[in-house]
Coordinates of C-alpha atoms in Angstrom, one line a residue:
M1 CA -0.2 0.0 0.1
P2 CA 1.7 3.4 -1.1
A3 CA 2.6 5.7 1.8
T4 CA 0.3 8.8 2.3
P5 CA 2.0 12.4 2.1
Q6 CA 1.5 12.5 5.7
R7 CA 3.1 9.1 6.6
R8 CA 6.1 9.9 4.1
R9 CA 6.7 13.3 6.1
A10 CA 6.4 11.4 9.4
V11 CA 8.9 8.7 8.4
R12 CA 11.2 11.4 6.9
R13 CA 11.4 13.1 10.3
L14 CA 11.5 10.1 12.3
T15 CA 14.5 8.5 10.3
I16 CA 16.7 11.4 10.1
G17 CA 19.6 12.2 12.6
A18 CA 21.9 15.1 13.8
A19 CA 21.8 18.4 12.1
V20 CA 24.3 20.2 10.0
L21 CA 24.7 23.9 9.2
A22 CA 23.1 25.3 6.0
A23 CA 25.0 25.2 3.0
A24 CA 25.8 29.2 3.3
G25 CA 26.9 28.5 6.8
I26 CA 26.4 30.6 9.8
A27 CA 29.4 32.5 11.6
A28 CA 30.9 30.8 14.7
G29 CA 30.5 34.1 16.5
A30 CA 26.7 33.8 16.2
L31 CA 26.8 30.3 18.3
P32 CA 26.7 30.0 22.0
A33 CA 30.1 29.5 23.8
G34 CA 31.3 26.0 23.2
A35 CA 29.7 25.5 19.9
D36 CA 31.5 24.4 16.8
T37 CA 30.8 24.5 12.9
G38 CA 29.7 20.9 12.8
H39 CA 26.2 19.3 13.1
R40 CA 25.8 20.7 16.8
D41 CA 28.1 22.0 19.5
R42 CA 30.4 19.6 21.2
T43 CA 28.1 19.5 24.5
G44 CA 25.0 18.8 22.3
R45 CA 23.4 22.0 23.3
T46 CA 22.5 23.7 19.9
V47 CA 21.2 22.1 16.9
D48 CA 20.8 23.5 13.3
V49 CA 17.2 23.3 11.9
Q50 CA 17.0 24.1 8.1
L51 CA 13.8 26.2 7.3
L52 CA 13.1 25.9 3.6
S53 CA 10.3 28.3 2.3
F54 CA 8.5 29.7 -0.6
N55 CA 5.6 31.9 -1.3
D56 CA 2.8 32.7 -4.0
F57 CA 3.0 29.5 -6.0
H58 CA -0.4 30.3 -7.4
G59 CA -0.9 26.8 -9.0
N60 CA 1.8 27.1 -11.3
L61 CA 2.5 23.3 -11.7
E62 CA 4.3 23.7 -15.1
P63 CA 6.8 26.1 -15.8
P64 CA 5.4 29.6 -16.0
Q65 CA 5.9 31.2 -19.7
G66 CA 7.6 34.4 -20.6
S67 CA 9.2 36.6 -18.3
S68 CA 6.9 35.1 -15.5
G69 CA 9.1 32.2 -15.9
T70 CA 12.5 33.9 -15.3
V71 CA 14.5 35.4 -12.5
E72 CA 17.3 38.0 -12.7
E73 CA 20.5 36.9 -11.5
L74 CA 23.5 39.4 -10.7
Q75 CA 26.7 38.3 -12.1
A76 CA 30.2 38.7 -10.4
D77 CA 31.1 41.3 -12.8
G78 CA 28.0 43.4 -12.2
S79 CA 25.9 42.3 -15.3
K80 CA 22.5 40.7 -14.8
K81 CA 21.5 37.4 -16.2
S82 CA 17.9 36.1 -16.9
V83 CA 17.5 32.6 -15.8
P84 CA 14.6 30.1 -16.7
A85 CA 13.1 29.1 -13.4
G86 CA 10.0 27.4 -11.5
G87 CA 7.5 24.6 -12.0
A88 CA 6.4 21.9 -9.6
E89 CA 8.8 19.3 -11.1
Y90 CA 11.9 21.5 -10.4
L91 CA 10.5 22.8 -6.9
A92 CA 10.2 19.5 -5.7
Q93 CA 13.8 18.3 -6.9
S94 CA 15.1 21.4 -5.5
L95 CA 13.6 21.1 -2.0
R96 CA 14.4 17.4 -1.9
T97 CA 18.1 18.1 -2.8
A98 CA 18.3 20.9 -0.5
R99 CA 17.1 18.5 2.4
K100 CA 20.0 16.2 2.0
G101 CA 22.3 16.2 4.8
H102 CA 19.9 18.3 6.9
P103 CA 18.2 16.0 9.4
Y104 CA 16.3 18.7 10.9
S105 CA 14.3 20.3 8.0
V106 CA 11.0 22.0 7.8
T107 CA 9.2 23.3 4.9
A108 CA 6.9 26.3 5.1
A109 CA 5.1 28.8 2.7
A110 CA 3.4 32.2 3.1
G111 CA 0.2 32.0 1.2
D112 CA -1.1 32.2 -2.1
L113 CA -0.2 28.7 -3.1
V114 CA -3.5 28.6 -5.0
G115 CA -5.7 31.1 -6.7
A116 CA -5.3 33.0 -9.9
S117 CA -3.9 29.7 -11.1
P118 CA -3.2 28.5 -14.8
L119 CA -5.8 26.3 -16.2
L120 CA -4.1 23.0 -15.3
S121 CA -4.8 24.0 -11.6
G122 CA -7.6 26.4 -11.6
L123 CA -9.8 24.1 -13.9
F124 CA -9.9 21.7 -11.1
H125 CA -10.3 24.1 -8.3
D126 CA -6.7 23.8 -7.4
E127 CA -6.9 20.1 -6.2
P128 CA -4.1 19.4 -8.3
T129 CA -1.6 22.0 -6.6
V130 CA -2.8 20.9 -3.1
E131 CA -1.9 17.3 -4.1
A132 CA 1.7 18.6 -5.3
M133 CA 2.2 20.3 -2.1
N134 CA 1.3 17.3 -0.2
K135 CA 3.9 15.2 -2.5
L136 CA 6.7 17.8 -2.2
G137 CA 6.7 17.7 1.8
L138 CA 5.2 20.9 2.6
D139 CA 4.6 21.1 6.4
V140 CA 2.8 24.3 7.1
T141 CA 1.5 27.4 5.2
S142 CA -0.2 30.7 6.2
V143 CA -3.2 31.7 4.1
G144 CA -3.1 34.3 1.4
N145 CA -5.6 36.5 0.0
H146 CA -6.0 34.3 -3.1
E147 CA -7.0 31.4 -0.8
F148 CA -10.3 33.4 -0.3
D149 CA -11.2 33.7 -4.2
E150 CA -13.8 31.0 -4.1
G151 CA -14.8 31.8 -0.6
R152 CA -14.3 30.4 3.1
K153 CA -16.3 27.1 2.3
E154 CA -13.8 26.2 -0.6
L155 CA -10.7 27.0 1.4
T156 CA -12.2 24.8 4.2
R157 CA -12.6 22.0 1.6
L158 CA -9.1 22.5 0.4
Q159 CA -7.9 21.8 4.1
K160 CA -10.3 19.2 4.9
G161 CA -10.8 17.4 1.5
G162 CA -14.1 16.0 -0.1
C163 CA -15.2 16.5 -3.7
H164 CA -16.3 19.9 -5.1
P165 CA -19.9 20.4 -4.1
K166 CA -20.9 21.5 -7.8
D167 CA -18.3 19.8 -10.0
G168 CA -18.0 16.7 -8.0
C169 CA -14.9 14.4 -8.2
Y170 CA -12.8 14.5 -11.1
E171 CA -11.2 11.1 -11.3
D172 CA -13.5 7.9 -10.8
G173 CA -12.8 6.2 -7.6
K174 CA -10.6 9.0 -6.2
K175 CA -11.9 11.5 -3.6
F176 CA -9.8 14.5 -3.0
R177 CA -8.1 14.1 0.4
G178 CA -7.4 17.8 1.0
A179 CA -4.2 19.4 2.5
G180 CA -1.8 17.2 4.4
F181 CA -0.3 20.6 6.0
P182 CA -2.1 22.9 8.1
Y183 CA -3.3 26.3 6.6
L184 CA -3.1 28.9 9.4
T185 CA -5.6 31.8 9.7
A186 CA -4.5 33.4 13.0
N187 CA -5.9 36.8 12.1
V188 CA -9.0 35.6 10.2
T189 CA -11.8 35.1 12.2
D190 CA -15.7 34.4 12.1
E191 CA -17.7 37.6 12.7
K192 CA -20.2 35.8 14.9
T193 CA -17.8 33.4 16.9
G194 CA -14.8 35.5 17.1
K195 CA -12.8 32.1 16.4
P196 CA -10.1 31.9 13.8
L197 CA -11.5 30.2 10.5
L198 CA -8.7 27.3 10.6
K199 CA -5.7 26.8 13.0
P200 CA -4.0 30.2 14.1
Y201 CA -0.7 28.4 14.8
T202 CA 0.9 24.9 14.8
V203 CA 4.1 23.4 16.3
W204 CA 6.5 21.5 14.5
K205 CA 8.4 18.9 16.5
H206 CA 11.4 16.5 15.9
K207 CA 13.6 14.8 18.7
G208 CA 13.1 17.5 21.2
V209 CA 13.0 20.4 19.1
K210 CA 10.0 22.4 18.9
I211 CA 9.2 25.5 16.5
G212 CA 5.8 27.2 16.6
F213 CA 4.6 28.7 13.2
I214 CA 1.9 31.5 13.2
G215 CA 0.2 32.3 9.9
V216 CA -1.4 35.6 8.9
T217 CA -2.6 37.1 5.8
L218 CA -2.6 40.8 5.1
E219 CA -5.3 42.8 7.1
G220 CA -6.3 44.4 3.7
T221 CA -7.6 41.2 2.2
P222 CA -11.2 42.3 1.9
D223 CA -10.2 45.4 -0.2
I224 CA -8.6 43.0 -2.8
V225 CA -10.9 40.2 -3.2
N226 CA -14.5 39.8 -4.2
A227 CA -16.7 40.6 -1.3
E228 CA -18.7 37.4 -1.7
G229 CA -15.1 35.6 -1.0
V230 CA -14.7 37.1 2.6
K231 CA -18.4 37.4 3.7
G232 CA -18.8 36.7 7.2
L233 CA -15.2 36.9 8.0
K234 CA -13.1 39.6 9.9
F235 CA -9.5 40.3 9.2
H236 CA -7.3 41.5 12.1
D237 CA -4.0 43.6 12.5
E238 CA -1.1 41.4 11.5
V239 CA 1.4 42.6 14.3
E240 CA -1.1 42.4 17.0
T241 CA -2.2 38.9 16.2
I242 CA 1.2 37.5 15.6
N243 CA 2.3 38.8 18.8
K244 CA -0.8 37.5 20.7
Y245 CA -0.2 34.1 19.7
A246 CA 3.5 34.3 20.1
K247 CA 2.8 34.7 23.8
V248 CA 0.5 31.7 23.8
L249 CA 2.9 29.5 22.3
N250 CA 5.6 30.8 25.0
R251 CA 3.3 30.0 27.8
Q252 CA 2.9 26.3 26.2
G253 CA 6.8 26.2 26.5
V254 CA 7.5 26.8 22.7
K255 CA 10.3 29.6 22.6
S256 CA 11.1 29.3 19.0
V257 CA 8.7 31.0 16.8
V258 CA 8.5 32.0 13.0
A259 CA 5.7 34.0 11.6
L260 CA 4.4 33.2 8.0
I261 CA 2.9 36.4 6.7
H262 CA 1.2 36.9 3.4
E263 CA 2.3 40.5 3.4
G264 CA 5.5 41.8 1.7
G265 CA 7.9 44.5 0.7
L266 CA 9.5 46.1 -2.3
P267 CA 13.5 45.4 -2.7
A268 CA 16.0 47.9 -3.7
S269 CA 17.0 45.5 -6.7
T270 CA 15.2 43.4 -9.1
S271 CA 18.2 40.7 -8.8
Y272 CA 17.3 37.9 -6.4
N273 CA 20.8 37.7 -5.0
Y274 CA 21.6 41.3 -4.2
N275 CA 23.1 42.0 -0.9
C276 CA 20.2 43.3 0.9
D277 CA 22.1 44.2 4.0
S278 CA 24.9 46.0 2.3
P279 CA 25.8 48.8 3.6
G280 CA 23.6 48.3 6.6
P281 CA 20.3 46.6 7.8
G282 CA 18.0 45.9 5.0
W283 CA 15.2 48.2 5.5
G284 CA 14.4 51.6 4.5
S285 CA 13.7 53.5 1.3
P286 CA 15.6 52.0 -1.7
R287 CA 18.0 54.2 -3.6
S288 CA 19.2 53.6 -7.0
S289 CA 22.7 54.1 -6.1
E290 CA 22.6 51.1 -4.1
A291 CA 20.5 49.0 -6.4
E292 CA 23.0 46.0 -6.6
T293 CA 25.1 46.6 -3.3
G294 CA 22.3 46.7 -0.9
G295 CA 19.9 49.5 0.2
G296 CA 17.4 46.9 1.6
I297 CA 13.7 46.8 1.4
S298 CA 10.7 49.2 1.7
G299 CA 6.8 48.7 2.0
P300 CA 4.4 47.3 4.3
I301 CA 6.6 44.6 5.6
T302 CA 9.2 46.8 7.0
E303 CA 6.8 48.4 9.6
I304 CA 5.4 45.0 10.5
A305 CA 8.8 43.6 11.0
K306 CA 10.0 46.6 13.2
H307 CA 6.9 45.9 15.5
V308 CA 6.4 42.1 15.7
T309 CA 7.6 41.0 19.4
P310 CA 11.3 39.8 19.8
K311 CA 9.7 36.4 20.7
V312 CA 9.3 35.7 16.9
D313 CA 12.8 34.6 15.5
A314 CA 12.2 34.9 11.7
L315 CA 9.5 36.1 9.2
V316 CA 8.6 34.3 6.1
T317 CA 6.6 36.7 3.9
G318 CA 5.0 37.1 0.5
H319 CA 2.4 38.8 -1.5
T320 CA 4.4 41.2 -3.4
H321 CA 6.2 38.7 -5.5
Q322 CA 9.6 40.0 -4.7
A323 CA 12.8 38.2 -3.8
Y324 CA 14.8 39.4 -0.6
A325 CA 16.6 37.8 2.2
C326 CA 17.0 40.9 4.5
T327 CA 17.8 41.6 8.1
I328 CA 15.5 44.0 10.0
P329 CA 15.9 44.7 13.7
D330 CA 13.2 43.7 16.0
P331 CA 11.8 45.9 18.7
S332 CA 14.6 45.1 21.1
G333 CA 17.3 46.1 18.6
R334 CA 18.2 42.4 17.6
P335 CA 18.5 41.5 13.9
R336 CA 16.0 39.3 12.5
T337 CA 15.7 37.7 9.2
V338 CA 12.8 38.6 6.7
T339 CA 12.6 36.6 3.4
S340 CA 10.5 36.3 0.3
A341 CA 11.3 33.9 -2.6
A342 CA 9.5 35.8 -5.4
S343 CA 6.6 33.7 -6.8
Y344 CA 5.5 30.8 -9.1
G345 CA 8.1 28.3 -7.5
K346 CA 10.9 30.2 -9.2
L347 CA 12.8 30.4 -5.9
Y348 CA 13.1 28.9 -2.5
T349 CA 14.6 30.4 0.6
D350 CA 17.1 28.3 2.9
T351 CA 17.4 29.7 6.4
T352 CA 19.5 28.2 9.1
L353 CA 17.8 28.4 12.9
T354 CA 20.4 27.4 15.5
Y355 CA 18.3 25.9 18.3
D356 CA 19.4 25.9 21.7
R357 CA 18.3 22.8 23.6
R358 CA 18.5 24.5 27.3
T359 CA 16.6 27.7 26.5
H360 CA 14.4 26.0 23.6
D361 CA 14.8 29.2 21.8
I362 CA 16.6 30.1 18.4
V363 CA 20.1 31.5 18.9
R364 CA 20.0 35.2 17.9
T365 CA 23.0 37.5 19.0
T366 CA 23.0 41.2 19.2
V367 CA 24.8 41.3 15.9
K368 CA 23.7 38.2 13.9
A369 CA 20.3 36.9 12.9
P370 CA 19.8 33.4 11.3
H371 CA 21.5 33.1 8.0
A372 CA 19.0 33.0 5.0
A373 CA 19.5 33.0 1.2
N374 CA 17.4 32.5 -1.9
H375 CA 18.2 29.7 -4.4
V376 CA 17.1 29.4 -8.0
V377 CA 14.6 26.5 -9.0
D378 CA 16.6 25.9 -12.2
R379 CA 15.5 23.9 -15.0
T380 CA 18.6 22.3 -15.9
Q381 CA 18.3 19.7 -13.0
P382 CA 16.4 16.2 -13.2
K383 CA 12.7 16.6 -12.8
A384 CA 10.8 15.0 -9.9
A385 CA 9.3 12.1 -11.3
D386 CA 6.2 12.1 -9.2
M387 CA 5.5 15.8 -10.3
T388 CA 6.0 14.6 -13.8
S389 CA 3.4 12.0 -13.3
L390 CA 0.9 14.1 -11.5
I391 CA 1.1 17.0 -14.2
A392 CA 0.5 14.3 -16.9
R393 CA -2.6 12.9 -15.1
W394 CA -4.2 16.2 -14.7
N395 CA -3.2 17.5 -18.2
K396 CA -5.0 14.4 -19.6
L397 CA -8.1 15.3 -18.0
A398 CA -7.5 19.2 -19.1
A399 CA -6.7 18.4 -22.7
P400 CA -10.2 18.6 -24.2
V401 CA -10.5 22.1 -23.0
A402 CA -6.9 23.4 -22.7
G403 CA -5.5 22.7 -26.1
R404 CA -8.3 24.5 -28.1
P405 CA -6.6 27.3 -30.3
V406 CA -8.3 30.7 -29.6
G407 CA -6.1 33.2 -31.5
H408 CA -2.7 33.9 -33.1
I409 CA 0.0 36.3 -32.0
S410 CA 3.2 37.6 -34.1
A411 CA 5.4 38.0 -31.0
D412 CA 5.4 37.8 -27.2
I413 CA 2.7 40.4 -25.9
A414 CA 4.1 41.4 -22.6
G415 CA 1.5 41.5 -19.5
R416 CA 2.7 40.7 -16.0
G417 CA 6.2 40.9 -17.1
A418 CA 6.0 44.6 -18.7
N419 CA 8.2 46.8 -17.0
A420 CA 5.9 49.9 -17.6
P421 CA 2.6 51.1 -15.9
E422 CA 0.7 50.4 -19.2
S423 CA 1.4 46.9 -20.7
P424 CA 0.8 45.8 -24.4
L425 CA -1.4 43.0 -23.0
G426 CA -3.3 45.2 -20.6
D427 CA -4.2 47.2 -23.8
V428 CA -5.4 44.0 -25.5
I429 CA -7.5 42.9 -22.6
S430 CA -9.1 46.5 -22.0
D431 CA -9.9 46.7 -25.8
A432 CA -11.4 43.1 -25.7
Q433 CA -13.7 44.3 -22.7
L434 CA -14.8 47.3 -24.5
E435 CA -15.5 45.4 -27.5
A436 CA -17.5 42.8 -25.6
T437 CA -19.7 45.4 -23.9
T438 CA -20.0 48.4 -26.4
A439 CA -23.1 47.4 -28.6
D440 CA -26.6 48.7 -27.6
G441 CA -28.2 45.8 -25.4
K442 CA -24.8 44.6 -24.4
G443 CA -24.1 47.6 -22.0
G444 CA -23.4 50.5 -24.5
A445 CA -19.6 50.9 -22.9
Q446 CA -17.7 53.7 -24.1
L447 CA -14.6 52.7 -22.5
A448 CA -13.2 50.1 -20.4
L449 CA -10.6 49.8 -17.3
M450 CA -8.7 46.7 -16.3
N451 CA -6.9 46.4 -12.8
P452 CA -3.2 45.5 -13.2
G453 CA -3.3 42.7 -11.1
G454 CA -5.6 40.7 -12.7
V455 CA -3.4 40.3 -15.8
R456 CA -1.5 37.1 -14.5
S457 CA 1.0 36.3 -17.2
D458 CA 2.4 37.2 -20.6
L459 CA 1.2 35.7 -24.0
A460 CA 4.3 34.0 -25.2
F461 CA 5.0 33.4 -29.0
K462 CA 6.9 30.2 -28.3
A463 CA 4.6 27.2 -28.0
S464 CA 4.0 25.6 -24.7
G465 CA 3.0 22.3 -26.1
S466 CA 2.4 21.0 -29.8
E467 CA 0.0 23.7 -30.8
G468 CA 2.8 25.3 -32.7
D469 CA 4.7 28.9 -32.2
G470 CA 2.4 32.1 -32.2
V471 CA -1.0 29.8 -31.6
V472 CA -2.7 31.1 -28.2
T473 CA -4.5 28.3 -26.6
Y474 CA -7.6 28.4 -24.3
G475 CA -5.2 27.2 -21.6
E476 CA -2.8 30.0 -22.1
A477 CA -5.7 32.7 -22.4
F478 CA -6.9 31.1 -18.9
T479 CA -3.5 31.7 -17.3
V480 CA -3.8 35.4 -18.3
Q481 CA -7.3 35.8 -17.1
P482 CA -7.9 33.0 -14.5
F483 CA -10.6 34.7 -12.4
T484 CA -13.6 34.3 -14.6
N485 CA -15.0 37.8 -13.4
M486 CA -18.2 38.9 -14.9
M487 CA -18.0 42.2 -16.7
N488 CA -19.9 45.0 -15.3
V489 CA -20.8 48.2 -17.2
I490 CA -21.9 51.2 -15.2
D491 CA -22.5 55.0 -15.2
L492 CA -19.9 57.1 -13.9
T493 CA -19.8 60.8 -14.0
G494 CA -16.7 62.6 -15.5
A495 CA -15.7 63.7 -11.9
Q496 CA -16.3 60.1 -10.7
L497 CA -14.1 58.7 -13.5
L498 CA -11.3 61.2 -12.8
S499 CA -11.5 60.4 -8.9
G500 CA -11.0 56.6 -9.7
L501 CA -7.9 57.2 -11.9
Q502 CA -6.6 59.5 -9.1
Q503 CA -7.0 56.7 -6.8
Q504 CA -4.5 54.7 -8.8
V505 CA -1.8 56.8 -7.0
S506 CA -3.3 58.1 -3.8
G507 CA -5.0 56.4 -0.9
P508 CA -4.1 53.0 -0.2
N509 CA -2.3 52.9 -3.6
A510 CA -0.1 55.9 -2.8
A511 CA 2.9 53.9 -1.6
S512 CA 2.4 51.1 -4.3
P513 CA 0.4 52.6 -7.4
K514 CA -1.9 50.3 -9.2
I515 CA -2.2 51.8 -12.8
L516 CA -5.3 50.7 -14.4
Q517 CA -5.1 49.4 -18.1
V518 CA -7.2 51.5 -20.5
S519 CA -9.1 50.7 -23.5
K520 CA -8.4 52.6 -26.9
G521 CA -9.7 56.2 -27.0
L522 CA -8.8 57.1 -23.4
T523 CA -5.6 59.2 -22.9
Y524 CA -4.0 60.9 -20.1
T525 CA -0.6 62.0 -18.6
L526 CA 0.7 60.5 -15.3
D527 CA 3.2 62.7 -13.8
M528 CA 5.2 60.6 -11.3
T529 CA 7.4 63.6 -10.2
K530 CA 4.5 64.8 -8.1
S531 CA 2.8 63.1 -5.3
G532 CA -0.7 61.6 -4.5
A533 CA -3.7 62.4 -6.7
D534 CA -1.8 65.3 -8.4
R535 CA 0.1 62.5 -10.4
V536 CA -2.8 62.4 -12.8
V537 CA -2.7 65.5 -14.8
K538 CA -6.6 66.5 -14.8
D539 CA -6.6 68.6 -18.0
S540 CA -4.8 65.7 -19.9
V541 CA -7.7 63.1 -19.5
K542 CA -9.5 62.7 -22.7
L543 CA -11.7 60.1 -24.4
N544 CA -11.5 60.0 -28.2
G545 CA -9.8 63.5 -28.2
E546 CA -12.2 65.4 -26.0
P547 CA -11.6 66.7 -22.5
L548 CA -13.2 64.7 -19.9
D549 CA -16.6 66.5 -18.8
P550 CA -17.1 66.3 -15.1
A551 CA -20.8 66.6 -15.3
K552 CA -21.1 64.1 -18.1
N553 CA -22.3 60.6 -17.5
Y554 CA -20.1 57.8 -19.2
R555 CA -20.6 54.2 -19.6
V556 CA -17.5 52.5 -18.2
A557 CA -16.9 48.7 -18.5
M558 CA -14.8 46.9 -15.8
N559 CA -14.8 43.5 -14.1
E560 CA -17.1 43.0 -11.2
F561 CA -14.1 43.1 -8.9
L562 CA -13.3 46.7 -9.8
A563 CA -16.8 47.6 -9.9
G564 CA -17.0 46.6 -6.3
G565 CA -14.4 48.8 -5.3
G566 CA -11.5 46.3 -5.2
D567 CA -8.0 47.1 -5.3
G568 CA -8.4 50.5 -3.6
F569 CA -11.0 52.0 -6.1
P570 CA -14.0 53.0 -4.0
A571 CA -14.9 55.5 -6.6
F572 CA -16.3 52.8 -8.7
K573 CA -18.7 51.5 -6.0
D574 CA -20.8 54.5 -6.7
G575 CA -21.6 53.6 -10.4
K576 CA -25.1 53.4 -11.5
N577 CA -27.3 51.6 -14.0
K578 CA -25.3 48.4 -13.8
Y579 CA -25.3 46.0 -16.8
V580 CA -23.8 42.5 -16.2
G581 CA -22.1 40.9 -19.4
P582 CA -19.8 38.1 -20.1
S583 CA -17.0 36.9 -18.2
D584 CA -13.6 38.8 -18.8
L585 CA -12.2 35.4 -19.9
D586 CA -14.9 35.0 -22.5
A587 CA -14.4 38.5 -23.6
F588 CA -10.6 38.1 -24.1
T589 CA -11.0 34.9 -25.9
A590 CA -13.6 36.1 -28.2
Y591 CA -11.4 39.1 -29.2
L592 CA -8.3 36.9 -29.8
T593 CA -10.4 34.9 -32.1
A594 CA -12.0 37.8 -33.9
H595 CA -8.9 39.8 -34.4
S596 CA -6.1 37.2 -35.3
S597 CA -5.8 34.1 -37.6
A598 CA -2.7 32.2 -38.9
D599 CA -2.5 34.5 -41.8
K600 CA -2.9 38.0 -39.9
P601 CA -1.8 37.2 -36.0
L602 CA -2.3 39.8 -33.6
T603 CA 0.6 42.4 -33.1
P604 CA 1.7 43.8 -29.7
P605 CA 0.0 47.1 -29.4
K606 CA 2.4 50.2 -28.7
A607 CA 1.1 50.7 -25.2
D608 CA 1.2 54.4 -25.7
R609 CA -2.4 55.6 -24.3
I610 CA -0.7 56.5 -21.0
T611 CA 2.1 59.1 -21.1
V612 CA 4.3 58.8 -18.1
V613 CA 6.6 61.7 -16.7
K614 CA 9.3 60.4 -14.5

């Protein structure tokens, strides 16, 4: 009888012996007196625990395409190299290789394992990804905002198992078993009972070593998911929640604590291997002169890290899809590691936690934090055979839908991977949404707006399978637009529309602007030398060459998420005369089919509707 994922992990934990230092090592000065650089000190007082972590996998079982499937690596001569990375076959192999020689090893994640997933996982409500996480030995994860895409009941099903309430079981004789690892929801409670939706924390144990994990998602989750997905739930402050449960764990005798936080920061460099802590601790405002030598990280996680209790020894973070391994002082002034491994399984983080058996705590001196480094999940290594088998099995089920051609392109069309506020694929999507809703009786839209976070990938010219170069399959279109949000068309006055545009760069979006993708005909100037709402130059906003009239009503198309005020756009909640159209995915595929063929493929737009002043 084959071993279950849970049993395999238990066997792995029970058969491994003494610990070793992580490959990157930790300075001897960071260890207690009497320690050496071997598996443990000579007295047996300390033992090194390997913490492997990743975040924001988003169901990317197959290697992600285009720029979404690469990481930027800083070379010794200062140049940068783009390295293909990611995919479950390689992530599993990387983690298994990393565990060798590390008998005390625990694997954790910081949320968004599922949601906004490619068709191979999304078509089956992400059951394939949960199965893959079980197989690769994940021990614990925090919940992320995307775990709420299909609501609390679906998240609970992913944890506990059972077939989908509408679609049923996907394979004859097989019932979905659920996650063999706990999803932690410490700061997500039921509005009526006040109790956490799922477990708030868990304790990993092995041969007398105990490490507590507390999992939280960002407090602002209700602002970035559909309201129905979080109905009846309350989201609490991250710091207050972590500090609360750190005390609970300490009272239980668990002194070593790791926080899994689905909130992140913005690194000073786009290279995953830049030195975050040069010339000093890795937090603050990034400066271009320090782009490769250090300068740290900025963003929400820095304030969280500076206020989370010193009882927590390391922070594993996510959400921003960035790569960093930094040191930020805790409230007592001691250095503490804060890490993030980009997204889509392209990186994993290896952190060495030196555990003191006498104090039951992680060794952190006044000058050194636990050592942490990010590593590339490269595609030159052998594939994990069990993941190859899993992908093939689910691909066979998805093939009748996934492989259907829906369009043709002449070159890569950058979306998620575009390095500009306006992306070529964003233009295509907004044009598709306008076309699907512009006719009388279908909404009468005059323009369309698309939230940038809803563009989940690029369209790659190179074939992903046997379809041929330049052919866009339904599966590839699904990867770009996986939410299946329904299109809404609403009345907005010119003043409301302008307010919405200003909210791209003000309010909740001031620190990290969310620039909407706009349909043809809408043009304006974005002056990034200014601050807040003033970045949108009022007099520059025009529709089909005509200045925006503050008193006039305009019919505006957008997905239901934006129309509900999602992503920090409350102006759109005031829209009137709502019309519900097709799904965003249907609009996208219909546009590709109507505007391209093998003889006349769609060319990438110029992306010149928004003029950006830097």
